[in-house]
PDB file of C-alpha atoms in Angstrom:
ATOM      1  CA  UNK A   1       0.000   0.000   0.000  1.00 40.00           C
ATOM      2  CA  UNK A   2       1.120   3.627  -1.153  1.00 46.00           C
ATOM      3  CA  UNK A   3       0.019   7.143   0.703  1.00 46.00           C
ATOM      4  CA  UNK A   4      -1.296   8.942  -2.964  1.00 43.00           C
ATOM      5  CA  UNK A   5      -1.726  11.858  -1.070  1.00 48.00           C
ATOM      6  CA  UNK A   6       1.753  12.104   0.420  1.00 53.00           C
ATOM      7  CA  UNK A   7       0.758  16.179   1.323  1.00 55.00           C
ATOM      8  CA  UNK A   8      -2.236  15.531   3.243  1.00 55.00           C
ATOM      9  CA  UNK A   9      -1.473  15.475   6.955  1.00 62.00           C
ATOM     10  CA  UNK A  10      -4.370  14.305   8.438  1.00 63.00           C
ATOM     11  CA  UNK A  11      -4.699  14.609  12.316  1.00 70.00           C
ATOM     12  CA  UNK A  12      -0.648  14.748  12.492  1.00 78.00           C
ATOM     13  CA  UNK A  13       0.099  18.185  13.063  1.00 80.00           C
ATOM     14  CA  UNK A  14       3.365  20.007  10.858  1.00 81.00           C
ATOM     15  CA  UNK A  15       5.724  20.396  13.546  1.00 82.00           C
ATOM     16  CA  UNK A  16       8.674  21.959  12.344  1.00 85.00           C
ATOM     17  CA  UNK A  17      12.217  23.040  13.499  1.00 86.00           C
ATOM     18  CA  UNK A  18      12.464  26.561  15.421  1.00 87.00           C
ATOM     19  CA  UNK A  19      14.857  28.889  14.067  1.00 84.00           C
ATOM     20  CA  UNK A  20      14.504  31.744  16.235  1.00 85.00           C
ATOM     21  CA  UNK A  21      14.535  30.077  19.630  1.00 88.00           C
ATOM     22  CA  UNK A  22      14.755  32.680  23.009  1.00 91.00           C
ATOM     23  CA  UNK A  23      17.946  33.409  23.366  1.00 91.00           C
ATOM     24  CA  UNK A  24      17.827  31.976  27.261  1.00 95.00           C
ATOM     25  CA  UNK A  25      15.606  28.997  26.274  1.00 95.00           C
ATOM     26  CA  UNK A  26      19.354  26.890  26.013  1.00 94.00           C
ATOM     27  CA  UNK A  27      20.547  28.287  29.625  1.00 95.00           C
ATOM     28  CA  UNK A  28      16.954  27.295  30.821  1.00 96.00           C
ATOM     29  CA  UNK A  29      17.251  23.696  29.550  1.00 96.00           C
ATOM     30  CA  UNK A  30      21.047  23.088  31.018  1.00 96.00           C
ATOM     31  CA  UNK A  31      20.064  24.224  34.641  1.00 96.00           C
ATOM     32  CA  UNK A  32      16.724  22.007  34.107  1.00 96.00           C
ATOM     33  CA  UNK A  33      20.026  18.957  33.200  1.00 96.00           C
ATOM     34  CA  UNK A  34      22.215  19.801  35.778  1.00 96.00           C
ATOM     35  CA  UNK A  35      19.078  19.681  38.309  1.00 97.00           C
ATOM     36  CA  UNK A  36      18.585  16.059  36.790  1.00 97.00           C
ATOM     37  CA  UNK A  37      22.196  15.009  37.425  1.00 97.00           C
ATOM     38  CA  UNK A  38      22.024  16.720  41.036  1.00 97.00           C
ATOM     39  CA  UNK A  39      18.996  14.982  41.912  1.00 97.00           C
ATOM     40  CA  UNK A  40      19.838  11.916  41.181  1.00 96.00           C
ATOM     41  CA  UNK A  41      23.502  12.035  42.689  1.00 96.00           C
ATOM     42  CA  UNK A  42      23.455  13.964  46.070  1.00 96.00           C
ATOM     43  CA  UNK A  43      21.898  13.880  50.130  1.00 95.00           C
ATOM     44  CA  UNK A  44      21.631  16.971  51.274  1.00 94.00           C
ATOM     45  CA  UNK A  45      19.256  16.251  53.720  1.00 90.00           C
ATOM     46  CA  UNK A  46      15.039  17.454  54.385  1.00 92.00           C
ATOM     47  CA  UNK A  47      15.993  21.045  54.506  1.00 94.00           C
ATOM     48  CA  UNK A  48      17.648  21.409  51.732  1.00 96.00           C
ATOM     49  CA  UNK A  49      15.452  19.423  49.733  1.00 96.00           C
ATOM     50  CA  UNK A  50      12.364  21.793  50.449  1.00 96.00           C
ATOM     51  CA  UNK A  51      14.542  24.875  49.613  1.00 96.00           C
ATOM     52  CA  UNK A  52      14.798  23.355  46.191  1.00 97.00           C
ATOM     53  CA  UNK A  53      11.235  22.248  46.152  1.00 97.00           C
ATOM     54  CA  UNK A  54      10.241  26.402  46.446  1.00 97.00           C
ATOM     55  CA  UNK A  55      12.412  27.096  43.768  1.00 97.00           C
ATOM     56  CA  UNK A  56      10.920  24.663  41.661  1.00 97.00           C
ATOM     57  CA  UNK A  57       7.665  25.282  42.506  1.00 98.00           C
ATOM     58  CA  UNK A  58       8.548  29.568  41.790  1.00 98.00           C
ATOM     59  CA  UNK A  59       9.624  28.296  38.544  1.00 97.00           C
ATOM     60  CA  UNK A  60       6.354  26.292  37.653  1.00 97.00           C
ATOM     61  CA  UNK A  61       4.471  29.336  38.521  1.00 98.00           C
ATOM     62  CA  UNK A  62       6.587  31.833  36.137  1.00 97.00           C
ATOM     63  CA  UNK A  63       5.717  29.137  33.005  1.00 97.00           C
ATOM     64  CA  UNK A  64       2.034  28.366  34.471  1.00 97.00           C
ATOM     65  CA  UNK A  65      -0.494  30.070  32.320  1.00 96.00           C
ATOM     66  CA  UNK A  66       1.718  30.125  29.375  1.00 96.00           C
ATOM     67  CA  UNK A  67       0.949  26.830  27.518  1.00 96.00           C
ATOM     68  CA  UNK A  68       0.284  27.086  23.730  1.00 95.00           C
ATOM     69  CA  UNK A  69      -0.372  23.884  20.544  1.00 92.00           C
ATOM     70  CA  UNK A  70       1.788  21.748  20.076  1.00 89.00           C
ATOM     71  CA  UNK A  71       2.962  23.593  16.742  1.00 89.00           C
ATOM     72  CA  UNK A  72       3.970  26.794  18.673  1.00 92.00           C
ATOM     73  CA  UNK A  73       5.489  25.323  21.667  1.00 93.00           C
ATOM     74  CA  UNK A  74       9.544  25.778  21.149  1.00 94.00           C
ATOM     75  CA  UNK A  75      11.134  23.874  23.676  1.00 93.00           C
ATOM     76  CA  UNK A  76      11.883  20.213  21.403  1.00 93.00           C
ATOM     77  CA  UNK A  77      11.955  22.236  18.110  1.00 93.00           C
ATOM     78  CA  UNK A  78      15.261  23.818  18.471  1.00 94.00           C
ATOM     79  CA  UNK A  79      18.433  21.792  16.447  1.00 92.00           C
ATOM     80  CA  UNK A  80      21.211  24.299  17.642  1.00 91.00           C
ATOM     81  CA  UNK A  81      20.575  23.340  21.734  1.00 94.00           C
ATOM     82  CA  UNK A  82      21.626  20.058  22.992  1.00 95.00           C
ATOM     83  CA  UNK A  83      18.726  17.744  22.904  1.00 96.00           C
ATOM     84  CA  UNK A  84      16.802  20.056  20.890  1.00 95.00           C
ATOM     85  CA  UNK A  85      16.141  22.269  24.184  1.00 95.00           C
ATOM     86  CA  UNK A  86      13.900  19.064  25.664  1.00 95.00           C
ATOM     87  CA  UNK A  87      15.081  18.224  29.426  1.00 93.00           C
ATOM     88  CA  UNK A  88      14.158  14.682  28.748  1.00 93.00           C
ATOM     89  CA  UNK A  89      16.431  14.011  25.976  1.00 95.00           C
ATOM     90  CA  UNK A  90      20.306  13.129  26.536  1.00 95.00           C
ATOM     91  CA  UNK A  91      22.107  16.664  25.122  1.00 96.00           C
ATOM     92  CA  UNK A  92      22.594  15.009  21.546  1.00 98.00           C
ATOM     93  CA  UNK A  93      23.425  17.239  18.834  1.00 97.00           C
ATOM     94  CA  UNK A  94      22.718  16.325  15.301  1.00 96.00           C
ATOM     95  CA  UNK A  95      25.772  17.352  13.004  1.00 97.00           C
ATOM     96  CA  UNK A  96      25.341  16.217   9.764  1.00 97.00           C
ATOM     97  CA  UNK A  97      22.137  15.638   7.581  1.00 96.00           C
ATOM     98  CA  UNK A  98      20.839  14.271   4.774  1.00 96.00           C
ATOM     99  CA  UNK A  99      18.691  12.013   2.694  1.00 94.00           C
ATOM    100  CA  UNK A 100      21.862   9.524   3.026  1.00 93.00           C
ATOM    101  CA  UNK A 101      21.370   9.614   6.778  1.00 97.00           C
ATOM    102  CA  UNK A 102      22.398  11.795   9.951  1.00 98.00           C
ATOM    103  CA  UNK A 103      25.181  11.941  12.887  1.00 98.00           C
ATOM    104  CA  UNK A 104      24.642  12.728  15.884  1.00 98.00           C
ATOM    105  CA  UNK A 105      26.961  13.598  18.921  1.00 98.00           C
ATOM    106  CA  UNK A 106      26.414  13.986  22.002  1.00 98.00           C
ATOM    107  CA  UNK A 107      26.818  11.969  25.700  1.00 98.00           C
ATOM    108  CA  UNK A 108      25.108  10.776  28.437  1.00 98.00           C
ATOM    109  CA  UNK A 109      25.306  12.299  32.140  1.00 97.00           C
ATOM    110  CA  UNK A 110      24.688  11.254  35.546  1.00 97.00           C
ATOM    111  CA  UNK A 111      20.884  11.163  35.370  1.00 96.00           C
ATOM    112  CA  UNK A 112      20.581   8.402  32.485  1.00 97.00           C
ATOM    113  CA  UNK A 113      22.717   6.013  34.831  1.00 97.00           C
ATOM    114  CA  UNK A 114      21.696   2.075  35.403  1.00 95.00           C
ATOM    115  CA  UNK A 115      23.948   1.708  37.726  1.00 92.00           C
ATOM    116  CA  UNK A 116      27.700   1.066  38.199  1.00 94.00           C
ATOM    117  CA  UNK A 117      28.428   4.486  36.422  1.00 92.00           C
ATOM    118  CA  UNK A 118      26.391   2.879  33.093  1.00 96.00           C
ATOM    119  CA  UNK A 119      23.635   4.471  31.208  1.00 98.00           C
ATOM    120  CA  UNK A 120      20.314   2.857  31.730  1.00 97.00           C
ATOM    121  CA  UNK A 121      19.584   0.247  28.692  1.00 96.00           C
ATOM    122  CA  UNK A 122      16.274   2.259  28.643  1.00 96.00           C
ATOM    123  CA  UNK A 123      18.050   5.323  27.632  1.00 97.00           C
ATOM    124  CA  UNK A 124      19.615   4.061  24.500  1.00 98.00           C
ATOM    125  CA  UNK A 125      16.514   3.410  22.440  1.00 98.00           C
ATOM    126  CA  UNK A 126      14.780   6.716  23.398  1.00 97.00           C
ATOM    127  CA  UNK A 127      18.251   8.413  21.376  1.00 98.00           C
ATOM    128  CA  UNK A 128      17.635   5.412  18.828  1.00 98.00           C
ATOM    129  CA  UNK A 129      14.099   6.493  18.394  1.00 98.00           C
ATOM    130  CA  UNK A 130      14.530  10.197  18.204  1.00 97.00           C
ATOM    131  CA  UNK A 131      17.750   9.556  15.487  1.00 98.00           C
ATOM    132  CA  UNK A 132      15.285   7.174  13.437  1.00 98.00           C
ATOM    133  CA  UNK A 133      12.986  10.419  13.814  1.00 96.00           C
ATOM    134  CA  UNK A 134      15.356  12.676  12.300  1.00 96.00           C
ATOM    135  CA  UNK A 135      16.970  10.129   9.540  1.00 97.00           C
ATOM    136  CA  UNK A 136      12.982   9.856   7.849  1.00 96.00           C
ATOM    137  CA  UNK A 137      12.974  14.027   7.848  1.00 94.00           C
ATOM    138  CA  UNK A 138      16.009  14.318   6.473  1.00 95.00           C
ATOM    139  CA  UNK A 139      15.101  11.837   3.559  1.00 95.00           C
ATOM    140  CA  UNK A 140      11.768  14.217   3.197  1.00 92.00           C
ATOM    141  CA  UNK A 141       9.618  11.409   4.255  1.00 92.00           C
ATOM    142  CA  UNK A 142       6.891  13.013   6.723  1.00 85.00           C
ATOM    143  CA  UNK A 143       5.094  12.339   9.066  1.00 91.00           C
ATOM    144  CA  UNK A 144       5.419   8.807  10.410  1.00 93.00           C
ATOM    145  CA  UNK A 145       5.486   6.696  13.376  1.00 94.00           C
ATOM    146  CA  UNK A 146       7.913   4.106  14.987  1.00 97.00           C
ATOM    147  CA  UNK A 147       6.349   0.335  14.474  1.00 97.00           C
ATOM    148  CA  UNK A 148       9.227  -1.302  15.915  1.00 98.00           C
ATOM    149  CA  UNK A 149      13.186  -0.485  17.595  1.00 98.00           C
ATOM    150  CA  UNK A 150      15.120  -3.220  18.051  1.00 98.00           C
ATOM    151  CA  UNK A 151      18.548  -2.765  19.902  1.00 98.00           C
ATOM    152  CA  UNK A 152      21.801  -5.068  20.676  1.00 98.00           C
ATOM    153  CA  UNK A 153      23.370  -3.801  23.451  1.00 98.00           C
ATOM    154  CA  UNK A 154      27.410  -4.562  22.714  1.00 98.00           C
ATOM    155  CA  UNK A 155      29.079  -2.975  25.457  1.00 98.00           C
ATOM    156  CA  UNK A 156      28.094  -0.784  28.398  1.00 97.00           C
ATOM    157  CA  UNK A 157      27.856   2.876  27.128  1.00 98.00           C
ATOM    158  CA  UNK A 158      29.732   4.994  29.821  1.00 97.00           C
ATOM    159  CA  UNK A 159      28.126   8.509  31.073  1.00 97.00           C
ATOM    160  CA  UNK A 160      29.893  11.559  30.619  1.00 97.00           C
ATOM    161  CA  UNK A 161      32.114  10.415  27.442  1.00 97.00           C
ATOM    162  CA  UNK A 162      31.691  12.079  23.804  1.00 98.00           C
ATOM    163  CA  UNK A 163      29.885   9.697  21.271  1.00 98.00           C
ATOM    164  CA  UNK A 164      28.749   9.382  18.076  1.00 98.00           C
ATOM    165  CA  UNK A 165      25.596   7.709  16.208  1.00 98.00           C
ATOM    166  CA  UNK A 166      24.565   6.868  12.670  1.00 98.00           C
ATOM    167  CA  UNK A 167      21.880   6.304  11.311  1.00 98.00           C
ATOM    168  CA  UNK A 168      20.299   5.805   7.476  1.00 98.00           C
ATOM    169  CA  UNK A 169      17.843   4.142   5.481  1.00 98.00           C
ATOM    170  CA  UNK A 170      18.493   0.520   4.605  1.00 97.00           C
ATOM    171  CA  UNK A 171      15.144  -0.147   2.835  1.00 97.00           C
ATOM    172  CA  UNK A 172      11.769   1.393   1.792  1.00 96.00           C
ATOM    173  CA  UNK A 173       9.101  -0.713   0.916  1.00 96.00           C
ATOM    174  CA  UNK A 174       6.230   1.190  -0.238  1.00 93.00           C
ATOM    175  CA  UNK A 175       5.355   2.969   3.285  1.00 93.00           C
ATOM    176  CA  UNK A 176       7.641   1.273   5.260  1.00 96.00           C
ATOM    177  CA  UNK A 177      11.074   2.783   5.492  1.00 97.00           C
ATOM    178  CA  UNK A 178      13.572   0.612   7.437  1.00 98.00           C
ATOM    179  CA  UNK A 179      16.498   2.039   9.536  1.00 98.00           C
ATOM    180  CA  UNK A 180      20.147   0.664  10.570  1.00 98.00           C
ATOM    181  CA  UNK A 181      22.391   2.440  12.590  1.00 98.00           C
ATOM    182  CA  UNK A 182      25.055   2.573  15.418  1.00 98.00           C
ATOM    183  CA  UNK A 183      26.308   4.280  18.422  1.00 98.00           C
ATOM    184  CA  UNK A 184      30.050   4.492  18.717  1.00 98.00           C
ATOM    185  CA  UNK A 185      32.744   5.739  20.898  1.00 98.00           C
ATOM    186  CA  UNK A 186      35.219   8.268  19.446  1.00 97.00           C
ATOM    187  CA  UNK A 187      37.736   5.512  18.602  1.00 97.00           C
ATOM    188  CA  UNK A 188      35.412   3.655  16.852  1.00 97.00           C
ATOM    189  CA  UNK A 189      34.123   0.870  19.877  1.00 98.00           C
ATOM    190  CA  UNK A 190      30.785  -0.225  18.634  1.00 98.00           C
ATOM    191  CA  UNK A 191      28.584   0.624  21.543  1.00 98.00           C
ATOM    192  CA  UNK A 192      25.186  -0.494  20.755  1.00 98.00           C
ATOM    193  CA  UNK A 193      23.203  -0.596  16.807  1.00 98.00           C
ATOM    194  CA  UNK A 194      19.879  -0.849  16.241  1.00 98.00           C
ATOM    195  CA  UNK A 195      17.180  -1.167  13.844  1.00 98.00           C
ATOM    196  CA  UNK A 196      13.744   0.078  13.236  1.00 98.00           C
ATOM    197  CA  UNK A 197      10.914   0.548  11.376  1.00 98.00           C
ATOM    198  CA  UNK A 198       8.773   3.614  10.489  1.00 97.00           C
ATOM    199  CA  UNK A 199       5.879   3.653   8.808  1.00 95.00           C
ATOM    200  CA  UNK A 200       4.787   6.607   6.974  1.00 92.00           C
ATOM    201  CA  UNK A 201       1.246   7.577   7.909  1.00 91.00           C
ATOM    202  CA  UNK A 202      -2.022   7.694   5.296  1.00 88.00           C
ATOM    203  CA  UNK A 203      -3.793  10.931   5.500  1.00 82.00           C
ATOM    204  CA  UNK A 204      -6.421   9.674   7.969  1.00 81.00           C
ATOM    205  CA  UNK A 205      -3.982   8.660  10.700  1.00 82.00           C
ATOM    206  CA  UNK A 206      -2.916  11.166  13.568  1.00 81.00           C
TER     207      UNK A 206
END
Protein backbone atom coordinates (compact mmCIF):
# COMPACT_ATOMS: atom_id res chain seq x y z
CA UNK A 1 0.00 0.00 0.00
CA UNK A 2 1.12 3.63 -1.15
CA UNK A 3 0.02 7.14 0.70
CA UNK A 4 -1.30 8.94 -2.96
CA UNK A 5 -1.73 11.86 -1.07
CA UNK A 6 1.75 12.10 0.42
CA UNK A 7 0.76 16.18 1.32
CA UNK A 8 -2.24 15.53 3.24
CA UNK A 9 -1.47 15.47 6.95
CA UNK A 10 -4.37 14.31 8.44
CA UNK A 11 -4.70 14.61 12.32
CA UNK A 12 -0.65 14.75 12.49
CA UNK A 13 0.10 18.19 13.06
CA UNK A 14 3.37 20.01 10.86
CA UNK A 15 5.72 20.40 13.55
CA UNK A 16 8.67 21.96 12.34
CA UNK A 17 12.22 23.04 13.50
CA UNK A 18 12.46 26.56 15.42
CA UNK A 19 14.86 28.89 14.07
CA UNK A 20 14.50 31.74 16.23
CA UNK A 21 14.54 30.08 19.63
CA UNK A 22 14.75 32.68 23.01
CA UNK A 23 17.95 33.41 23.37
CA UNK A 24 17.83 31.98 27.26
CA UNK A 25 15.61 29.00 26.27
CA UNK A 26 19.35 26.89 26.01
CA UNK A 27 20.55 28.29 29.63
CA UNK A 28 16.95 27.29 30.82
CA UNK A 29 17.25 23.70 29.55
CA UNK A 30 21.05 23.09 31.02
CA UNK A 31 20.06 24.22 34.64
CA UNK A 32 16.72 22.01 34.11
CA UNK A 33 20.03 18.96 33.20
CA UNK A 34 22.21 19.80 35.78
CA UNK A 35 19.08 19.68 38.31
CA UNK A 36 18.59 16.06 36.79
CA UNK A 37 22.20 15.01 37.43
CA UNK A 38 22.02 16.72 41.04
CA UNK A 39 19.00 14.98 41.91
CA UNK A 40 19.84 11.92 41.18
CA UNK A 41 23.50 12.04 42.69
CA UNK A 42 23.45 13.96 46.07
CA UNK A 43 21.90 13.88 50.13
CA UNK A 44 21.63 16.97 51.27
CA UNK A 45 19.26 16.25 53.72
CA UNK A 46 15.04 17.45 54.39
CA UNK A 47 15.99 21.04 54.51
CA UNK A 48 17.65 21.41 51.73
CA UNK A 49 15.45 19.42 49.73
CA UNK A 50 12.36 21.79 50.45
CA UNK A 51 14.54 24.87 49.61
CA UNK A 52 14.80 23.36 46.19
CA UNK A 53 11.24 22.25 46.15
CA UNK A 54 10.24 26.40 46.45
CA UNK A 55 12.41 27.10 43.77
CA UNK A 56 10.92 24.66 41.66
CA UNK A 57 7.66 25.28 42.51
CA UNK A 58 8.55 29.57 41.79
CA UNK A 59 9.62 28.30 38.54
CA UNK A 60 6.35 26.29 37.65
CA UNK A 61 4.47 29.34 38.52
CA UNK A 62 6.59 31.83 36.14
CA UNK A 63 5.72 29.14 33.00
CA UNK A 64 2.03 28.37 34.47
CA UNK A 65 -0.49 30.07 32.32
CA UNK A 66 1.72 30.13 29.38
CA UNK A 67 0.95 26.83 27.52
CA UNK A 68 0.28 27.09 23.73
CA UNK A 69 -0.37 23.88 20.54
CA UNK A 70 1.79 21.75 20.08
CA UNK A 71 2.96 23.59 16.74
CA UNK A 72 3.97 26.79 18.67
CA UNK A 73 5.49 25.32 21.67
CA UNK A 74 9.54 25.78 21.15
CA UNK A 75 11.13 23.87 23.68
CA UNK A 76 11.88 20.21 21.40
CA UNK A 77 11.95 22.24 18.11
CA UNK A 78 15.26 23.82 18.47
CA UNK A 79 18.43 21.79 16.45
CA UNK A 80 21.21 24.30 17.64
CA UNK A 81 20.57 23.34 21.73
CA UNK A 82 21.63 20.06 22.99
CA UNK A 83 18.73 17.74 22.90
CA UNK A 84 16.80 20.06 20.89
CA UNK A 85 16.14 22.27 24.18
CA UNK A 86 13.90 19.06 25.66
CA UNK A 87 15.08 18.22 29.43
CA UNK A 88 14.16 14.68 28.75
CA UNK A 89 16.43 14.01 25.98
CA UNK A 90 20.31 13.13 26.54
CA UNK A 91 22.11 16.66 25.12
CA UNK A 92 22.59 15.01 21.55
CA UNK A 93 23.42 17.24 18.83
CA UNK A 94 22.72 16.33 15.30
CA UNK A 95 25.77 17.35 13.00
CA UNK A 96 25.34 16.22 9.76
CA UNK A 97 22.14 15.64 7.58
CA UNK A 98 20.84 14.27 4.77
CA UNK A 99 18.69 12.01 2.69
CA UNK A 100 21.86 9.52 3.03
CA UNK A 101 21.37 9.61 6.78
CA UNK A 102 22.40 11.80 9.95
CA UNK A 103 25.18 11.94 12.89
CA UNK A 104 24.64 12.73 15.88
CA UNK A 105 26.96 13.60 18.92
CA UNK A 106 26.41 13.99 22.00
CA UNK A 107 26.82 11.97 25.70
CA UNK A 108 25.11 10.78 28.44
CA UNK A 109 25.31 12.30 32.14
CA UNK A 110 24.69 11.25 35.55
CA UNK A 111 20.88 11.16 35.37
CA UNK A 112 20.58 8.40 32.48
CA UNK A 113 22.72 6.01 34.83
CA UNK A 114 21.70 2.07 35.40
CA UNK A 115 23.95 1.71 37.73
CA UNK A 116 27.70 1.07 38.20
CA UNK A 117 28.43 4.49 36.42
CA UNK A 118 26.39 2.88 33.09
CA UNK A 119 23.64 4.47 31.21
CA UNK A 120 20.31 2.86 31.73
CA UNK A 121 19.58 0.25 28.69
CA UNK A 122 16.27 2.26 28.64
CA UNK A 123 18.05 5.32 27.63
CA UNK A 124 19.61 4.06 24.50
CA UNK A 125 16.51 3.41 22.44
CA UNK A 126 14.78 6.72 23.40
CA UNK A 127 18.25 8.41 21.38
CA UNK A 128 17.64 5.41 18.83
CA UNK A 129 14.10 6.49 18.39
CA UNK A 130 14.53 10.20 18.20
CA UNK A 131 17.75 9.56 15.49
CA UNK A 132 15.29 7.17 13.44
CA UNK A 133 12.99 10.42 13.81
CA UNK A 134 15.36 12.68 12.30
CA UNK A 135 16.97 10.13 9.54
CA UNK A 136 12.98 9.86 7.85
CA UNK A 137 12.97 14.03 7.85
CA UNK A 138 16.01 14.32 6.47
CA UNK A 139 15.10 11.84 3.56
CA UNK A 140 11.77 14.22 3.20
CA UNK A 141 9.62 11.41 4.25
CA UNK A 142 6.89 13.01 6.72
CA UNK A 143 5.09 12.34 9.07
CA UNK A 144 5.42 8.81 10.41
CA UNK A 145 5.49 6.70 13.38
CA UNK A 146 7.91 4.11 14.99
CA UNK A 147 6.35 0.34 14.47
CA UNK A 148 9.23 -1.30 15.91
CA UNK A 149 13.19 -0.48 17.60
CA UNK A 150 15.12 -3.22 18.05
CA UNK A 151 18.55 -2.76 19.90
CA UNK A 152 21.80 -5.07 20.68
CA UNK A 153 23.37 -3.80 23.45
CA UNK A 154 27.41 -4.56 22.71
CA UNK A 155 29.08 -2.98 25.46
CA UNK A 156 28.09 -0.78 28.40
CA UNK A 157 27.86 2.88 27.13
CA UNK A 158 29.73 4.99 29.82
CA UNK A 159 28.13 8.51 31.07
CA UNK A 160 29.89 11.56 30.62
CA UNK A 161 32.11 10.41 27.44
CA UNK A 162 31.69 12.08 23.80
CA UNK A 163 29.89 9.70 21.27
CA UNK A 164 28.75 9.38 18.08
CA UNK A 165 25.60 7.71 16.21
CA UNK A 166 24.56 6.87 12.67
CA UNK A 167 21.88 6.30 11.31
CA UNK A 168 20.30 5.80 7.48
CA UNK A 169 17.84 4.14 5.48
CA UNK A 170 18.49 0.52 4.61
CA UNK A 171 15.14 -0.15 2.83
CA UNK A 172 11.77 1.39 1.79
CA UNK A 173 9.10 -0.71 0.92
CA UNK A 174 6.23 1.19 -0.24
CA UNK A 175 5.35 2.97 3.29
CA UNK A 176 7.64 1.27 5.26
CA UNK A 177 11.07 2.78 5.49
CA UNK A 178 13.57 0.61 7.44
CA UNK A 179 16.50 2.04 9.54
CA UNK A 180 20.15 0.66 10.57
CA UNK A 181 22.39 2.44 12.59
CA UNK A 182 25.06 2.57 15.42
CA UNK A 183 26.31 4.28 18.42
CA UNK A 184 30.05 4.49 18.72
CA UNK A 185 32.74 5.74 20.90
CA UNK A 186 35.22 8.27 19.45
CA UNK A 187 37.74 5.51 18.60
CA UNK A 188 35.41 3.66 16.85
CA UNK A 189 34.12 0.87 19.88
CA UNK A 190 30.79 -0.22 18.63
CA UNK A 191 28.58 0.62 21.54
CA UNK A 192 25.19 -0.49 20.76
CA UNK A 193 23.20 -0.60 16.81
CA UNK A 194 19.88 -0.85 16.24
CA UNK A 195 17.18 -1.17 13.84
CA UNK A 196 13.74 0.08 13.24
CA UNK A 197 10.91 0.55 11.38
CA UNK A 198 8.77 3.61 10.49
CA UNK A 199 5.88 3.65 8.81
CA UNK A 200 4.79 6.61 6.97
CA UNK A 201 1.25 7.58 7.91
CA UNK A 202 -2.02 7.69 5.30
CA UNK A 203 -3.79 10.93 5.50
CA UNK A 204 -6.42 9.67 7.97
CA UNK A 205 -3.98 8.66 10.70
CA UNK A 206 -2.92 11.17 13.57
Amino acid sequence: MTDTAPQTRGGFPDVRPVENAPPELGRFVAALHRLQDLTVSTNPGDSSWAAAAEHIESACALLDGHQVPETEVVAGRVLSVPGLAHPLMPPWTLTESGPDGVIMTGHFTRAHVGGNNAVHGGMIPLLYDWLFGMVVTSAGIRPTRTAYLHVDYRKITPIDEPLIARGGISNVDGRKVFISSTMTATDGTLLSEASGLMVRLLPHQP
